[in-house]
mmCIF file of C-alpha atoms in Angstrom:
data_model
loop_
_atom_site.group_PDB
_atom_site.id
_atom_site.type_symbol
_atom_site.label_atom_id
_atom_site.label_comp_id
_atom_site.label_asym_id
_atom_site.label_seq_id
_atom_site.Cartn_x
_atom_site.Cartn_y
_atom_site.Cartn_z
ATOM 1 C CA UNK A 10 26.564 4.566 -5.615
ATOM 2 C CA UNK A 11 24.841 6.092 -2.080
ATOM 3 C CA UNK A 12 25.780 10.037 -2.924
ATOM 4 C CA UNK A 13 24.680 9.705 -6.715
ATOM 5 C CA UNK A 14 20.448 8.569 -4.795
ATOM 6 C CA UNK A 15 18.410 11.481 -4.976
ATOM 7 C CA UNK A 16 17.177 10.158 -1.585
ATOM 8 C CA UNK A 17 21.412 11.511 -0.473
ATOM 9 C CA UNK A 18 20.397 14.927 -0.598
ATOM 10 C CA UNK A 19 18.095 15.183 1.528
ATOM 11 C CA UNK A 20 20.160 16.158 4.939
ATOM 12 C CA UNK A 21 18.455 18.061 8.402
ATOM 13 C CA UNK A 22 18.973 21.401 6.310
ATOM 14 C CA UNK A 23 17.405 20.563 2.848
ATOM 15 C CA UNK A 24 14.737 19.093 4.915
ATOM 16 C CA UNK A 25 13.804 21.928 7.368
ATOM 17 C CA UNK A 26 14.490 25.249 4.400
ATOM 18 C CA UNK A 27 11.193 22.599 2.696
ATOM 19 C CA UNK A 28 9.869 23.375 4.536
ATOM 20 C CA UNK A 29 10.086 26.757 5.402
ATOM 21 C CA UNK A 30 9.894 27.764 1.583
ATOM 22 C CA UNK A 31 5.586 27.163 2.848
ATOM 23 C CA UNK A 32 6.403 30.427 4.828
ATOM 24 C CA UNK A 33 6.182 28.270 7.825
ATOM 25 C CA UNK A 34 8.992 28.801 10.824
ATOM 26 C CA UNK A 35 10.440 25.329 11.774
ATOM 27 C CA UNK A 36 11.991 24.665 15.491
ATOM 28 C CA UNK A 37 14.835 22.731 14.174
ATOM 29 C CA UNK A 38 13.573 19.537 15.274
ATOM 30 C CA UNK A 39 13.076 16.778 13.444
ATOM 31 C CA UNK A 40 11.874 13.245 13.580
ATOM 32 C CA UNK A 41 12.375 10.465 10.643
ATOM 33 C CA UNK A 42 9.898 8.626 10.518
ATOM 34 C CA UNK A 43 9.265 3.756 10.291
ATOM 35 C CA UNK A 44 8.620 5.044 5.761
ATOM 36 C CA UNK A 45 11.009 3.441 3.395
ATOM 37 C CA UNK A 46 9.169 4.266 -0.212
ATOM 38 C CA UNK A 47 9.027 7.344 0.689
ATOM 39 C CA UNK A 48 11.035 9.449 3.236
ATOM 40 C CA UNK A 49 8.748 10.240 6.053
ATOM 41 C CA UNK A 50 9.227 13.253 8.730
ATOM 42 C CA UNK A 51 8.156 14.283 11.902
ATOM 43 C CA UNK A 52 8.768 17.840 11.626
ATOM 44 C CA UNK A 53 8.491 20.451 14.854
ATOM 45 C CA UNK A 54 6.683 23.971 14.184
ATOM 46 C CA UNK A 55 7.306 27.587 15.591
ATOM 47 C CA UNK A 56 4.035 28.192 17.165
ATOM 48 C CA UNK A 57 2.271 24.740 16.742
ATOM 49 C CA UNK A 58 2.451 21.388 16.865
ATOM 50 C CA UNK A 59 4.468 19.195 14.065
ATOM 51 C CA UNK A 60 3.193 18.377 11.286
ATOM 52 C CA UNK A 61 4.565 15.409 9.448
ATOM 53 C CA UNK A 62 6.512 16.433 5.796
ATOM 54 C CA UNK A 63 7.022 13.851 4.010
ATOM 55 C CA UNK A 64 9.274 13.360 0.588
ATOM 56 C CA UNK A 65 8.224 11.630 -2.479
ATOM 57 C CA UNK A 66 10.601 9.073 -3.615
ATOM 58 C CA UNK A 67 11.475 10.622 -7.451
ATOM 59 C CA UNK A 68 9.811 9.215 -10.855
ATOM 60 C CA UNK A 69 7.618 7.043 -8.463
ATOM 61 C CA UNK A 70 4.911 8.786 -9.890
ATOM 62 C CA UNK A 71 3.785 11.412 -11.579
ATOM 63 C CA UNK A 72 2.855 15.062 -10.624
ATOM 64 C CA UNK A 73 -0.695 14.266 -12.075
ATOM 65 C CA UNK A 74 -0.818 10.480 -10.875
ATOM 66 C CA UNK A 75 -0.525 11.969 -6.720
ATOM 67 C CA UNK A 76 -2.109 14.803 -7.346
ATOM 68 C CA UNK A 77 -5.149 12.444 -8.270
ATOM 69 C CA UNK A 78 -4.448 10.559 -4.417
ATOM 70 C CA UNK A 79 -4.224 13.678 -3.088
ATOM 71 C CA UNK A 80 -7.266 15.242 -5.346
ATOM 72 C CA UNK A 81 -9.420 11.859 -3.626
ATOM 73 C CA UNK A 82 -7.783 12.305 -0.204
ATOM 74 C CA UNK A 83 -8.703 15.510 0.318
ATOM 75 C CA UNK A 84 -12.488 14.839 -1.632
ATOM 76 C CA UNK A 85 -12.700 12.301 1.200
ATOM 77 C CA UNK A 86 -11.745 14.140 4.377
ATOM 78 C CA UNK A 87 -14.465 17.252 2.620
ATOM 79 C CA UNK A 88 -16.964 14.077 3.523
ATOM 80 C CA UNK A 89 -15.509 14.213 6.881
ATOM 81 C CA UNK A 90 -14.194 10.669 6.648
ATOM 82 C CA UNK A 91 -11.514 9.598 8.399
ATOM 83 C CA UNK A 92 -8.017 10.365 6.159
ATOM 84 C CA UNK A 93 -5.466 12.268 7.112
ATOM 85 C CA UNK A 94 -4.868 14.352 3.956
ATOM 86 C CA UNK A 95 -2.459 16.558 2.696
ATOM 87 C CA UNK A 96 -2.319 20.596 3.820
ATOM 88 C CA UNK A 97 -3.317 22.770 1.077
ATOM 89 C CA UNK A 98 -0.862 26.136 1.048
ATOM 90 C CA UNK A 99 -2.876 28.634 -1.800
ATOM 91 C CA UNK A 100 -4.272 26.019 -2.670
ATOM 92 C CA UNK A 101 -1.415 23.358 -3.484
ATOM 93 C CA UNK A 102 -1.181 20.153 -1.669
ATOM 94 C CA UNK A 103 2.427 19.060 -3.799
ATOM 95 C CA UNK A 104 4.778 21.361 -3.072
ATOM 96 C CA UNK A 105 8.687 21.280 -4.592
ATOM 97 C CA UNK A 106 11.938 22.243 -3.823
ATOM 98 C CA UNK A 107 14.823 22.270 -5.519
ATOM 99 C CA UNK A 108 13.871 19.350 -7.591
ATOM 100 C CA UNK A 109 12.186 17.311 -4.681
ATOM 101 C CA UNK A 110 8.608 16.983 -4.550
ATOM 102 C CA UNK A 111 6.717 17.100 -1.147
ATOM 103 C CA UNK A 112 3.603 17.231 1.502
ATOM 104 C CA UNK A 113 3.152 18.003 4.366
ATOM 105 C CA UNK A 114 0.239 16.772 7.159
ATOM 106 C CA UNK A 115 -1.546 17.326 10.229
ATOM 107 C CA UNK A 116 0.335 14.695 12.822
ATOM 108 C CA UNK A 117 -2.781 12.264 13.847
ATOM 109 C CA UNK A 118 -1.194 9.505 17.296
ATOM 110 C CA UNK A 119 -2.998 6.143 17.498
ATOM 111 C CA UNK A 120 -2.345 2.634 17.784
ATOM 112 C CA UNK A 121 -2.080 -0.763 15.184
ATOM 113 C CA UNK A 122 -6.036 -1.822 15.639
ATOM 114 C CA UNK A 123 -7.096 -4.618 17.265
ATOM 115 C CA UNK A 124 -7.762 -6.908 14.870
ATOM 116 C CA UNK A 125 -9.550 -9.728 15.835
ATOM 117 C CA UNK A 126 -12.189 -7.769 18.008
ATOM 118 C CA UNK A 127 -15.241 -8.153 15.863
ATOM 119 C CA UNK A 128 -16.557 -4.053 17.072
ATOM 120 C CA UNK A 129 -13.174 -3.321 15.969
ATOM 121 C CA UNK A 130 -13.613 -5.260 12.198
ATOM 122 C CA UNK A 131 -16.906 -3.926 11.529
ATOM 123 C CA UNK A 132 -16.108 -0.348 12.550
ATOM 124 C CA UNK A 133 -13.364 -0.577 9.894
ATOM 125 C CA UNK A 134 -15.722 -2.189 7.524
ATOM 126 C CA UNK A 135 -17.659 0.940 7.652
ATOM 127 C CA UNK A 136 -16.000 3.681 7.110
ATOM 128 C CA UNK A 137 -14.511 1.365 4.617
ATOM 129 C CA UNK A 138 -17.280 0.821 3.177
ATOM 130 C CA UNK A 139 -17.913 4.755 2.523
ATOM 131 C CA UNK A 140 -14.818 5.358 1.411
ATOM 132 C CA UNK A 141 -15.986 2.541 -1.832
ATOM 133 C CA UNK A 142 -19.106 4.651 -2.003
ATOM 134 C CA UNK A 143 -17.151 7.776 -3.310
ATOM 135 C CA UNK A 144 -14.625 5.570 -4.804
ATOM 136 C CA UNK A 145 -17.419 4.426 -7.306
ATOM 137 C CA UNK A 146 -18.264 7.807 -8.065
ATOM 138 C CA UNK A 147 -15.275 8.972 -10.586
ATOM 139 C CA UNK A 148 -12.464 6.532 -11.634
ATOM 140 C CA UNK A 149 -8.889 8.106 -11.823
ATOM 141 C CA UNK A 150 -8.028 8.774 -14.996
ATOM 142 C CA UNK A 151 -3.810 9.173 -14.361
ATOM 143 C CA UNK A 152 -3.101 6.048 -11.295
ATOM 144 C CA UNK A 153 -3.530 2.307 -13.103
ATOM 145 C CA UNK A 154 -5.272 -0.160 -12.476
ATOM 146 C CA UNK A 155 -4.269 -3.020 -9.644
ATOM 147 C CA UNK A 156 -3.943 -6.393 -12.377
ATOM 148 C CA UNK A 157 -2.670 -9.480 -13.143
ATOM 149 C CA UNK A 158 -0.526 -7.890 -15.835
ATOM 150 C CA UNK A 159 0.150 -4.708 -13.709
ATOM 151 C CA UNK A 160 1.203 -6.625 -10.055
ATOM 152 C CA UNK A 161 2.050 -10.219 -11.743
ATOM 153 C CA UNK A 162 2.770 -11.382 -15.180
ATOM 154 C CA UNK A 163 5.757 -8.326 -15.037
ATOM 155 C CA UNK A 164 6.869 -8.576 -11.958
ATOM 156 C CA UNK A 165 7.406 -11.526 -12.622
ATOM 157 C CA UNK A 166 8.843 -10.753 -15.857
ATOM 158 C CA UNK A 167 11.422 -8.331 -14.531
ATOM 159 C CA UNK A 168 12.830 -11.082 -11.837
ATOM 160 C CA UNK A 169 13.450 -13.824 -14.485
ATOM 161 C CA UNK A 170 15.079 -11.030 -16.375
ATOM 162 C CA UNK A 171 16.826 -8.962 -13.066
ATOM 163 C CA UNK A 172 19.933 -11.704 -12.104
ATOM 164 C CA UNK A 173 19.275 -12.191 -8.836
ATOM 165 C CA UNK A 174 17.827 -14.982 -8.914
ATOM 166 C CA UNK A 175 21.129 -18.380 -8.048
ATOM 167 C CA UNK A 176 20.961 -20.377 -10.825
ATOM 168 C CA UNK A 177 20.243 -23.212 -9.111
ATOM 169 C CA UNK A 178 17.045 -21.746 -7.737
ATOM 170 C CA UNK A 179 15.682 -19.794 -11.337
ATOM 171 C CA UNK A 180 13.881 -23.103 -12.283
ATOM 172 C CA UNK A 181 11.909 -23.815 -9.030
ATOM 173 C CA UNK A 182 10.258 -19.714 -8.865
ATOM 174 C CA UNK A 183 9.346 -19.894 -12.117
ATOM 175 C CA UNK A 184 7.429 -22.384 -12.657
ATOM 176 C CA UNK A 185 6.119 -22.210 -9.264
ATOM 177 C CA UNK A 186 5.495 -18.067 -11.093
ATOM 178 C CA UNK A 187 3.864 -19.118 -13.985
ATOM 179 C CA UNK A 188 1.652 -21.873 -12.054
ATOM 180 C CA UNK A 189 0.714 -19.359 -9.715
ATOM 181 C CA UNK A 190 -0.215 -16.473 -13.306
ATOM 182 C CA UNK A 191 -2.238 -19.332 -13.970
ATOM 183 C CA UNK A 192 -4.301 -20.096 -10.856
ATOM 184 C CA UNK A 193 -4.338 -16.221 -11.095
ATOM 185 C CA UNK A 194 -5.755 -16.384 -14.456
ATOM 186 C CA UNK A 195 -8.210 -18.377 -13.606
ATOM 187 C CA UNK A 196 -9.469 -16.874 -10.397
ATOM 188 C CA UNK A 197 -10.191 -13.483 -12.089
ATOM 189 C CA UNK A 198 -12.851 -16.368 -15.317
ATOM 190 C CA UNK A 199 -14.523 -16.624 -12.266
ATOM 191 C CA UNK A 200 -14.436 -13.668 -10.963
ATOM 192 C CA UNK A 201 -16.198 -12.365 -14.433
ATOM 193 C CA UNK A 202 -16.230 -8.609 -15.191
ATOM 194 C CA UNK A 203 -16.483 -6.795 -11.396
ATOM 195 C CA UNK A 204 -16.319 -2.886 -10.586
ATOM 196 C CA UNK A 205 -12.316 -1.272 -10.629
ATOM 197 C CA UNK A 206 -13.166 1.743 -7.934
ATOM 198 C CA UNK A 207 -10.230 3.692 -6.002
ATOM 199 C CA UNK A 208 -9.606 1.641 -3.019
ATOM 200 C CA UNK A 209 -6.740 3.031 -0.694
ATOM 201 C CA UNK A 210 -5.023 0.315 -1.995
ATOM 202 C CA UNK A 211 -2.511 -1.019 1.100
ATOM 203 C CA UNK A 212 -4.630 -0.801 3.925
ATOM 204 C CA UNK A 213 -3.426 -2.953 6.359
ATOM 205 C CA UNK A 214 -2.523 -3.194 10.074
ATOM 206 C CA UNK A 215 0.129 -0.668 9.637
ATOM 207 C CA UNK A 216 -1.369 2.441 7.937
ATOM 208 C CA UNK A 217 -4.484 2.263 10.658
ATOM 209 C CA UNK A 218 -4.539 4.105 13.137
ATOM 210 C CA UNK A 219 -6.922 3.927 15.933
ATOM 211 C CA UNK A 220 -8.060 5.945 18.656
ATOM 212 C CA UNK A 221 -10.990 5.826 21.340
ATOM 213 C CA UNK A 222 -12.948 7.659 18.514
ATOM 214 C CA UNK A 223 -11.784 5.215 16.121
ATOM 215 C CA UNK A 224 -9.842 4.413 13.063
ATOM 216 C CA UNK A 225 -7.910 6.451 10.477
ATOM 217 C CA UNK A 226 -6.499 5.592 7.955
ATOM 218 C CA UNK A 227 -3.063 7.258 6.150
ATOM 219 C CA UNK A 228 -0.781 6.921 3.477
ATOM 220 C CA UNK A 229 -2.786 6.621 0.112
ATOM 221 C CA UNK A 230 0.403 6.504 -1.681
ATOM 222 C CA UNK A 231 -0.313 2.883 -3.274
ATOM 223 C CA UNK A 232 -3.767 4.586 -4.400
ATOM 224 C CA UNK A 233 -4.697 2.780 -7.575
ATOM 225 C CA UNK A 234 -8.030 1.978 -9.352
ATOM 226 C CA UNK A 235 -9.251 -1.838 -7.805
ATOM 227 C CA UNK A 236 -11.155 -4.313 -7.437
ATOM 228 C CA UNK A 237 -13.605 -3.500 -3.518
ATOM 229 C CA UNK A 238 -11.772 -6.638 -1.987
ATOM 230 C CA UNK A 239 -8.582 -5.242 -2.488
ATOM 231 C CA UNK A 240 -9.027 -3.499 1.233
ATOM 232 C CA UNK A 241 -10.801 -5.946 2.988
ATOM 233 C CA UNK A 242 -8.169 -9.153 1.994
ATOM 234 C CA UNK A 243 -5.998 -7.567 4.168
ATOM 235 C CA UNK A 244 -7.852 -7.460 7.530
ATOM 236 C CA UNK A 245 -7.890 -11.394 7.970
ATOM 237 C CA UNK A 246 -5.393 -13.837 8.696
ATOM 238 C CA UNK A 247 -5.259 -16.785 10.960
ATOM 239 C CA UNK A 248 -6.370 -20.081 9.987
ATOM 240 C CA UNK A 249 -9.694 -19.964 7.254
ATOM 241 C CA UNK A 250 -12.095 -20.488 9.897
ATOM 242 C CA UNK A 251 -10.679 -17.502 10.879
ATOM 243 C CA UNK A 252 -10.729 -14.941 8.146
ATOM 244 C CA UNK A 253 -13.960 -16.196 7.207
ATOM 245 C CA UNK A 254 -15.626 -14.874 11.184
ATOM 246 C CA UNK A 255 -13.906 -11.579 10.517
ATOM 247 C CA UNK A 256 -14.776 -11.207 6.891
ATOM 248 C CA UNK A 257 -18.576 -11.120 8.355
ATOM 249 C CA UNK A 258 -17.865 -8.985 10.598
ATOM 250 C CA UNK A 259 -15.981 -6.616 8.198
ATOM 251 C CA UNK A 260 -18.620 -7.069 5.634
ATOM 252 C CA UNK A 261 -21.955 -6.287 8.076
ATOM 253 C CA UNK A 262 -20.283 -2.733 8.928
ATOM 254 C CA UNK A 263 -19.443 -2.183 5.627
ATOM 255 C CA UNK A 264 -23.033 -3.143 3.668
ATOM 256 C CA UNK A 265 -24.662 -0.982 5.786
ATOM 257 C CA UNK A 266 -22.700 2.083 2.845
ATOM 258 C CA UNK A 267 -21.698 -0.399 -0.537
ATOM 259 C CA UNK A 268 -23.546 -3.464 -1.789
ATOM 260 C CA UNK A 269 -19.936 -5.825 -1.737
ATOM 261 C CA UNK A 270 -20.223 -8.134 -4.518
ATOM 262 C CA UNK A 271 -19.349 -11.173 -3.421
ATOM 263 C CA UNK A 272 -18.078 -12.187 -7.023
ATOM 264 C CA UNK A 273 -15.413 -10.721 -5.768
ATOM 265 C CA UNK A 274 -14.221 -13.468 -2.893
ATOM 266 C CA UNK A 275 -12.650 -15.336 -6.041
ATOM 267 C CA UNK A 276 -10.252 -12.695 -5.983
ATOM 268 C CA UNK A 277 -8.601 -12.732 -2.187
ATOM 269 C CA UNK A 278 -6.461 -14.811 -2.394
ATOM 270 C CA UNK A 279 -5.746 -14.143 -6.868
ATOM 271 C CA UNK A 280 -4.600 -10.006 -4.656
ATOM 272 C CA UNK A 281 -2.584 -11.773 -1.770
ATOM 273 C CA UNK A 282 -0.586 -13.632 -4.392
ATOM 274 C CA UNK A 283 -0.287 -10.854 -6.609
ATOM 275 C CA UNK A 284 1.090 -9.175 -3.788
ATOM 276 C CA UNK A 285 3.498 -11.348 -3.093
ATOM 277 C CA UNK A 286 4.727 -11.315 -6.336
ATOM 278 C CA UNK A 287 5.060 -7.271 -6.845
ATOM 279 C CA UNK A 288 6.506 -7.227 -3.038
ATOM 280 C CA UNK A 289 10.018 -9.567 -4.231
ATOM 281 C CA UNK A 290 10.068 -7.245 -7.889
ATOM 282 C CA UNK A 291 9.173 -4.225 -5.614
ATOM 283 C CA UNK A 292 12.595 -5.042 -3.756
ATOM 284 C CA UNK A 293 14.192 -5.913 -6.305
ATOM 285 C CA UNK A 294 13.804 -2.337 -7.909
ATOM 286 C CA UNK A 295 15.389 -0.714 -4.939
ATOM 287 C CA UNK A 296 18.225 -1.653 -4.614
ATOM 288 C CA UNK A 297 20.255 1.539 -5.268
ATOM 289 C CA UNK A 298 18.718 2.716 -2.033
ATOM 290 C CA UNK A 299 20.784 3.860 0.479
ATOM 291 C CA UNK A 300 18.523 2.518 3.370
ATOM 292 C CA UNK A 301 17.946 -0.067 1.202
ATOM 293 C CA UNK A 302 20.686 -2.884 2.624
ATOM 294 C CA UNK A 303 19.652 -1.844 6.005
ATOM 295 C CA UNK A 304 16.504 -2.144 5.999
ATOM 296 C CA UNK A 305 16.632 -4.838 4.227
ATOM 297 C CA UNK A 306 19.482 -7.523 4.558
ATOM 298 C CA UNK A 307 17.500 -10.298 4.561
ATOM 299 C CA UNK A 308 16.392 -9.425 0.836
ATOM 300 C CA UNK A 309 18.187 -11.919 -2.653
ATOM 301 C CA UNK A 310 19.649 -14.216 0.005
ATOM 302 C CA UNK A 311 19.895 -17.998 -1.056
ATOM 303 C CA UNK A 312 17.373 -18.501 2.293
ATOM 304 C CA UNK A 313 14.502 -15.484 0.515
ATOM 305 C CA UNK A 314 14.478 -17.739 -2.480
ATOM 306 C CA UNK A 315 13.521 -20.752 -1.093
ATOM 307 C CA UNK A 316 11.528 -19.181 1.630
ATOM 308 C CA UNK A 317 9.538 -17.631 -2.058
ATOM 309 C CA UNK A 318 9.099 -20.464 -3.239
ATOM 310 C CA UNK A 319 7.474 -22.355 -0.497
ATOM 311 C CA UNK A 320 5.364 -19.980 -0.305
ATOM 312 C CA UNK A 321 4.123 -19.384 -3.734
ATOM 313 C CA UNK A 322 3.669 -23.121 -3.867
ATOM 314 C CA UNK A 323 1.372 -22.410 -0.756
ATOM 315 C CA UNK A 324 -0.708 -19.933 -2.867
ATOM 316 C CA UNK A 325 -0.572 -22.398 -5.902
ATOM 317 C CA UNK A 326 -3.169 -24.918 -3.930
ATOM 318 C CA UNK A 327 -4.746 -22.125 -1.906
ATOM 319 C CA UNK A 328 -5.504 -20.576 -5.180
ATOM 320 C CA UNK A 329 -7.768 -23.752 -6.375
ATOM 321 C CA UNK A 330 -9.456 -23.938 -3.135
ATOM 322 C CA UNK A 331 -13.399 -22.257 -3.125
ATOM 323 C CA UNK A 332 -13.373 -18.930 -1.960
ATOM 324 C CA UNK A 333 -12.905 -17.917 0.958
ATOM 325 C CA UNK A 334 -16.821 -16.899 2.278
ATOM 326 C CA UNK A 335 -18.317 -15.317 5.753
ATOM 327 C CA UNK A 336 -19.728 -16.905 8.552
#
């Protein structure tokens, strides 16, 4: 199966030839970086610093959808926001080599931000407020929306039809998944009609690089239309009191540049639950990848599904609690 998967074609020679198709001269230095959904490499360049090459997973996004994300990144960079946009070659950001779409980026270093530090959270909030102010200017035309159907109902249907769930756990998982979907729909009903904007979409600590000059945001590959709070809740962790304090710190910076609709606080646990359901289905759809079993050897074991049932039961309880509130 490995030889049939498109990523099996990404040999060192293929990668270097792709980069040199832009007119750059590769030094021959090549290092695979920690990425799975796409394949990402640091590639040495003659007479210049190394660049980051991202080879996109075939079939995940259309070219139009990828170009929309690139345009958003470039729009943010033009407004001096700390994102890492793709480099342009003769005006093109999305490049092709022998059937593979790829893009090149500057290499930007940094460390994981200290999300327990109130000043760091406020700083991140300010930049997210600026990003969302731009994201609200115009909607995506091609990219989808993160909602209860795309991240909840559809993944649940897929998993129930996949045959992956152990027979003895099928009913318990279906029951708790349906309870989650009911709780999610109720949370959306309580929030009412909230604005959908272009967001980063996957704003966890691994996609934030921190330097002495502040943060920069990388990997907008999951960017889509969603409520603004989608980019805020992943900065929160710990017990409820800790998350409330962290939320207050983030919003203290955020609202310097963008008004936050407090009704979206009803969606925090709903969005967290949607991410859990979507992630299980995402894993199930990637089992044919040649690197899957090395990266996710724990997936589809009895223990995995048992832990998922317990986690989703906890989310059912959280979905019925009052919304998190900044203090």
